[in-house]
Each structure stands twice: as C-alpha cells, then as structure tokens.
C-alpha cells in the first residue's frame, strides 16, 4: 500500500475554514432540512469528523510516543495521555449520526446522504 503524502498546511487550513463556514452558516438559522445533509456528512459513522479527529489524535499520540527521547519525561507522558483521552472522546461522538437519522424522521427528510 503506497504511503499517502502529507497534507499541506494550506489543505489543513482549508479544512478548518470549511468547518468554520458551516458553523457560520448554522448561526444564520437555516431550515433544518437544509442542514441535515451537512450534518450527515460531518457526523457520518465511518468517515465523519469524530472518527477522523479521533484517528488523527490517536496517531499523533503514537508518533509522539515512538519519537520522544527515552526515558520519557512526565510532561511527554501527560501529552500522550491527553491526546489519547481526547481521541477517545472525539470518537465517542460518532453516535451523533443516530441523532441525524432521528432528525430526518422528525423533519420528514428520508433521503440518505451520499456515501464517500
């Protein structure tokens, strides 16, 4: 399996800018029916933000643990633990995809989101 190339700083900035755009859009009070497709993509149970963020944080913790000087300092151990804890918390949010399904039922929007 080929190694993926590292995303550029600009690509990461565009991803976070897109999330900020969604946040700003939601603050305008659009109809829920217009918001559901966005939420469905963001909270997808396999490829949504919670899963991806959890994977990123877990991978970062692993890299820090592998590359830190030994013996690891208390500070490094705390950072690794913090990344792992945050990864688990982010991944736990994946259950929100069920809320999107329930909202679809409540708002009469039954169209499934496109799969990636």
C-alpha positions as YAML, in Angstrom:
chain: A
units: angstrom
residues:
- id: 1
  name: UNK
  ca: [0.00, 0.00, 0.00]
- id: 2
  name: UNK
  ca: [1.55, 3.34, -1.02]
- id: 3
  name: UNK
  ca: [2.17, 5.91, 1.66]
- id: 4
  name: UNK
  ca: [-0.17, 8.90, 1.42]
- id: 5
  name: UNK
  ca: [1.51, 12.25, 1.04]
- id: 6
  name: UNK
  ca: [1.39, 14.68, 3.92]
- id: 7
  name: UNK
  ca: [-1.32, 17.31, 3.58]
- id: 8
  name: UNK
  ca: [-0.03, 20.83, 3.24]
- id: 9
  name: UNK
  ca: [-0.61, 23.47, 5.88]
- id: 10
  name: UNK
  ca: [-2.90, 25.13, 3.35]
- id: 11
  name: UNK
  ca: [-5.01, 21.97, 2.96]
- id: 12
  name: UNK
  ca: [-5.47, 21.71, 6.72]
- id: 13
  name: UNK
  ca: [-6.31, 25.41, 6.87]
- id: 14
  name: UNK
  ca: [-8.95, 24.93, 4.13]
- id: 15
  name: UNK
  ca: [-10.48, 22.01, 6.06]
- id: 16
  name: UNK
  ca: [-10.78, 24.04, 9.24]
- id: 17
  name: UNK
  ca: [-12.02, 27.05, 7.25]
- id: 18
  name: UNK
  ca: [-14.77, 24.86, 5.80]
- id: 19
  name: UNK
  ca: [-15.81, 23.81, 9.31]
- id: 20
  name: UNK
  ca: [-15.87, 27.47, 10.31]
- id: 21
  name: UNK
  ca: [-18.03, 28.22, 7.25]
- id: 22
  name: UNK
  ca: [-20.51, 25.52, 8.32]
- id: 23
  name: UNK
  ca: [-20.55, 26.97, 11.84]
- id: 24
  name: UNK
  ca: [-21.23, 30.47, 10.48]
- id: 25
  name: UNK
  ca: [-23.97, 29.14, 8.17]
- id: 26
  name: UNK
  ca: [-25.69, 27.34, 11.04]
- id: 27
  name: UNK
  ca: [-25.73, 30.57, 13.03]
- id: 28
  name: UNK
  ca: [-27.87, 32.18, 10.32]
- id: 29
  name: UNK
  ca: [-30.79, 29.92, 11.26]
- id: 30
  name: UNK
  ca: [-31.31, 27.95, 8.02]
- id: 31
  name: UNK
  ca: [-34.09, 25.37, 7.76]
- id: 32
  name: UNK
  ca: [-33.22, 22.09, 9.44]
- id: 33
  name: UNK
  ca: [-33.97, 20.30, 6.17]
- id: 34
  name: UNK
  ca: [-31.10, 22.26, 4.58]
- id: 35
  name: UNK
  ca: [-28.78, 21.50, 7.49]
- id: 36
  name: UNK
  ca: [-29.34, 17.75, 7.67]
- id: 37
  name: UNK
  ca: [-27.20, 16.88, 4.62]
- id: 38
  name: UNK
  ca: [-24.33, 18.85, 6.12]
- id: 39
  name: UNK
  ca: [-24.71, 17.17, 9.49]
- id: 40
  name: UNK
  ca: [-24.98, 13.77, 7.84]
- id: 41
  name: UNK
  ca: [-21.60, 14.24, 6.18]
- id: 42
  name: UNK
  ca: [-19.93, 15.76, 9.22]
- id: 43
  name: UNK
  ca: [-21.24, 13.07, 11.57]
- id: 44
  name: UNK
  ca: [-21.07, 10.03, 9.29]
- id: 45
  name: UNK
  ca: [-20.46, 6.95, 11.42]
- id: 46
  name: UNK
  ca: [-17.47, 5.83, 9.34]
- id: 47
  name: UNK
  ca: [-15.96, 8.95, 7.77]
- id: 48
  name: UNK
  ca: [-17.29, 11.84, 9.85]
- id: 49
  name: UNK
  ca: [-15.34, 14.39, 11.83]
- id: 50
  name: UNK
  ca: [-15.49, 12.50, 15.16]
- id: 51
  name: UNK
  ca: [-13.96, 9.35, 13.67]
- id: 52
  name: UNK
  ca: [-11.34, 11.21, 11.66]
- id: 53
  name: UNK
  ca: [-10.38, 13.52, 14.52]
- id: 54
  name: UNK
  ca: [-10.10, 10.54, 16.88]
- id: 55
  name: UNK
  ca: [-7.85, 8.76, 14.40]
- id: 56
  name: UNK
  ca: [-5.68, 11.85, 13.93]
- id: 57
  name: UNK
  ca: [-5.24, 12.35, 17.68]
- id: 58
  name: UNK
  ca: [-4.53, 8.66, 18.28]
- id: 59
  name: UNK
  ca: [-1.93, 8.65, 15.50]
- id: 60
  name: UNK
  ca: [-0.33, 11.81, 16.89]
- id: 61
  name: UNK
  ca: [-0.08, 10.20, 20.33]
- id: 62
  name: UNK
  ca: [1.53, 7.11, 18.80]
- id: 63
  name: UNK
  ca: [4.08, 9.21, 16.89]
- id: 64
  name: UNK
  ca: [5.00, 11.26, 19.94]
- id: 65
  name: UNK
  ca: [5.40, 8.07, 21.98]
- id: 66
  name: UNK
  ca: [7.58, 6.48, 19.30]
- id: 67
  name: UNK
  ca: [9.78, 9.50, 18.68]
- id: 68
  name: UNK
  ca: [10.18, 11.03, 22.13]
- id: 69
  name: UNK
  ca: [13.51, 10.55, 23.86]
- id: 70
  name: UNK
  ca: [13.67, 7.78, 26.44]
- id: 71
  name: UNK
  ca: [13.11, 7.83, 29.25]
- id: 72
  name: UNK
  ca: [10.03, 9.91, 28.52]
- id: 73
  name: UNK
  ca: [9.54, 12.93, 30.74]
- id: 74
  name: UNK
  ca: [6.41, 13.33, 32.83]
- id: 75
  name: UNK
  ca: [5.39, 16.16, 30.52]
- id: 76
  name: UNK
  ca: [5.62, 13.95, 27.42]
- id: 77
  name: UNK
  ca: [3.65, 11.19, 29.14]
- id: 78
  name: UNK
  ca: [0.94, 13.71, 30.06]
- id: 79
  name: UNK
  ca: [0.78, 14.99, 26.49]
- id: 80
  name: UNK
  ca: [0.46, 11.45, 25.11]
- id: 81
  name: UNK
  ca: [-2.24, 10.64, 27.65]
- id: 82
  name: UNK
  ca: [-4.07, 13.86, 26.79]
- id: 83
  name: UNK
  ca: [-4.01, 13.06, 23.07]
- id: 84
  name: UNK
  ca: [-5.27, 9.54, 23.71]
- id: 85
  name: UNK
  ca: [-8.05, 10.76, 26.02]
- id: 86
  name: UNK
  ca: [-9.12, 13.41, 23.50]
- id: 87
  name: UNK
  ca: [-9.06, 10.78, 20.74]
- id: 88
  name: UNK
  ca: [-11.42, 8.56, 22.68]
- id: 89
  name: UNK
  ca: [-13.76, 11.44, 23.48]
- id: 90
  name: UNK
  ca: [-13.86, 12.56, 19.85]
- id: 91
  name: UNK
  ca: [-14.51, 9.03, 18.63]
- id: 92
  name: UNK
  ca: [-17.33, 8.65, 21.17]
- id: 93
  name: UNK
  ca: [-19.17, 11.47, 19.38]
- id: 94
  name: UNK
  ca: [-19.70, 9.18, 16.39]
- id: 95
  name: UNK
  ca: [-23.03, 8.15, 17.92]
- id: 96
  name: UNK
  ca: [-24.41, 11.54, 16.87]
- id: 97
  name: UNK
  ca: [-25.05, 10.04, 13.43]
- id: 98
  name: UNK
  ca: [-28.07, 8.35, 15.01]
- id: 99
  name: UNK
  ca: [-29.42, 11.77, 16.01]
- id: 100
  name: UNK
  ca: [-29.19, 12.86, 12.38]
- id: 101
  name: UNK
  ca: [-31.26, 9.82, 11.42]
- id: 102
  name: UNK
  ca: [-33.88, 10.69, 14.05]
- id: 103
  name: UNK
  ca: [-33.96, 14.30, 12.86]
- id: 104
  name: UNK
  ca: [-34.61, 13.07, 9.33]
- id: 105
  name: UNK
  ca: [-37.60, 11.16, 10.64]
- id: 106
  name: UNK
  ca: [-38.87, 14.17, 12.60]
- id: 107
  name: UNK
  ca: [-38.46, 16.60, 9.70]
- id: 108
  name: UNK
  ca: [-39.67, 14.22, 7.00]
- id: 109
  name: UNK
  ca: [-36.35, 14.10, 5.21]
- id: 110
  name: UNK
  ca: [-35.65, 10.49, 4.40]
- id: 111
  name: UNK
  ca: [-33.07, 10.87, 1.65]
- id: 112
  name: UNK
  ca: [-29.83, 9.25, 2.68]
- id: 113
  name: UNK
  ca: [-26.63, 11.24, 2.31]
- id: 114
  name: UNK
  ca: [-24.25, 10.29, -0.49]
- id: 115
  name: UNK
  ca: [-21.63, 7.77, 0.62]
- id: 116
  name: UNK
  ca: [-17.97, 8.74, 0.23]
...
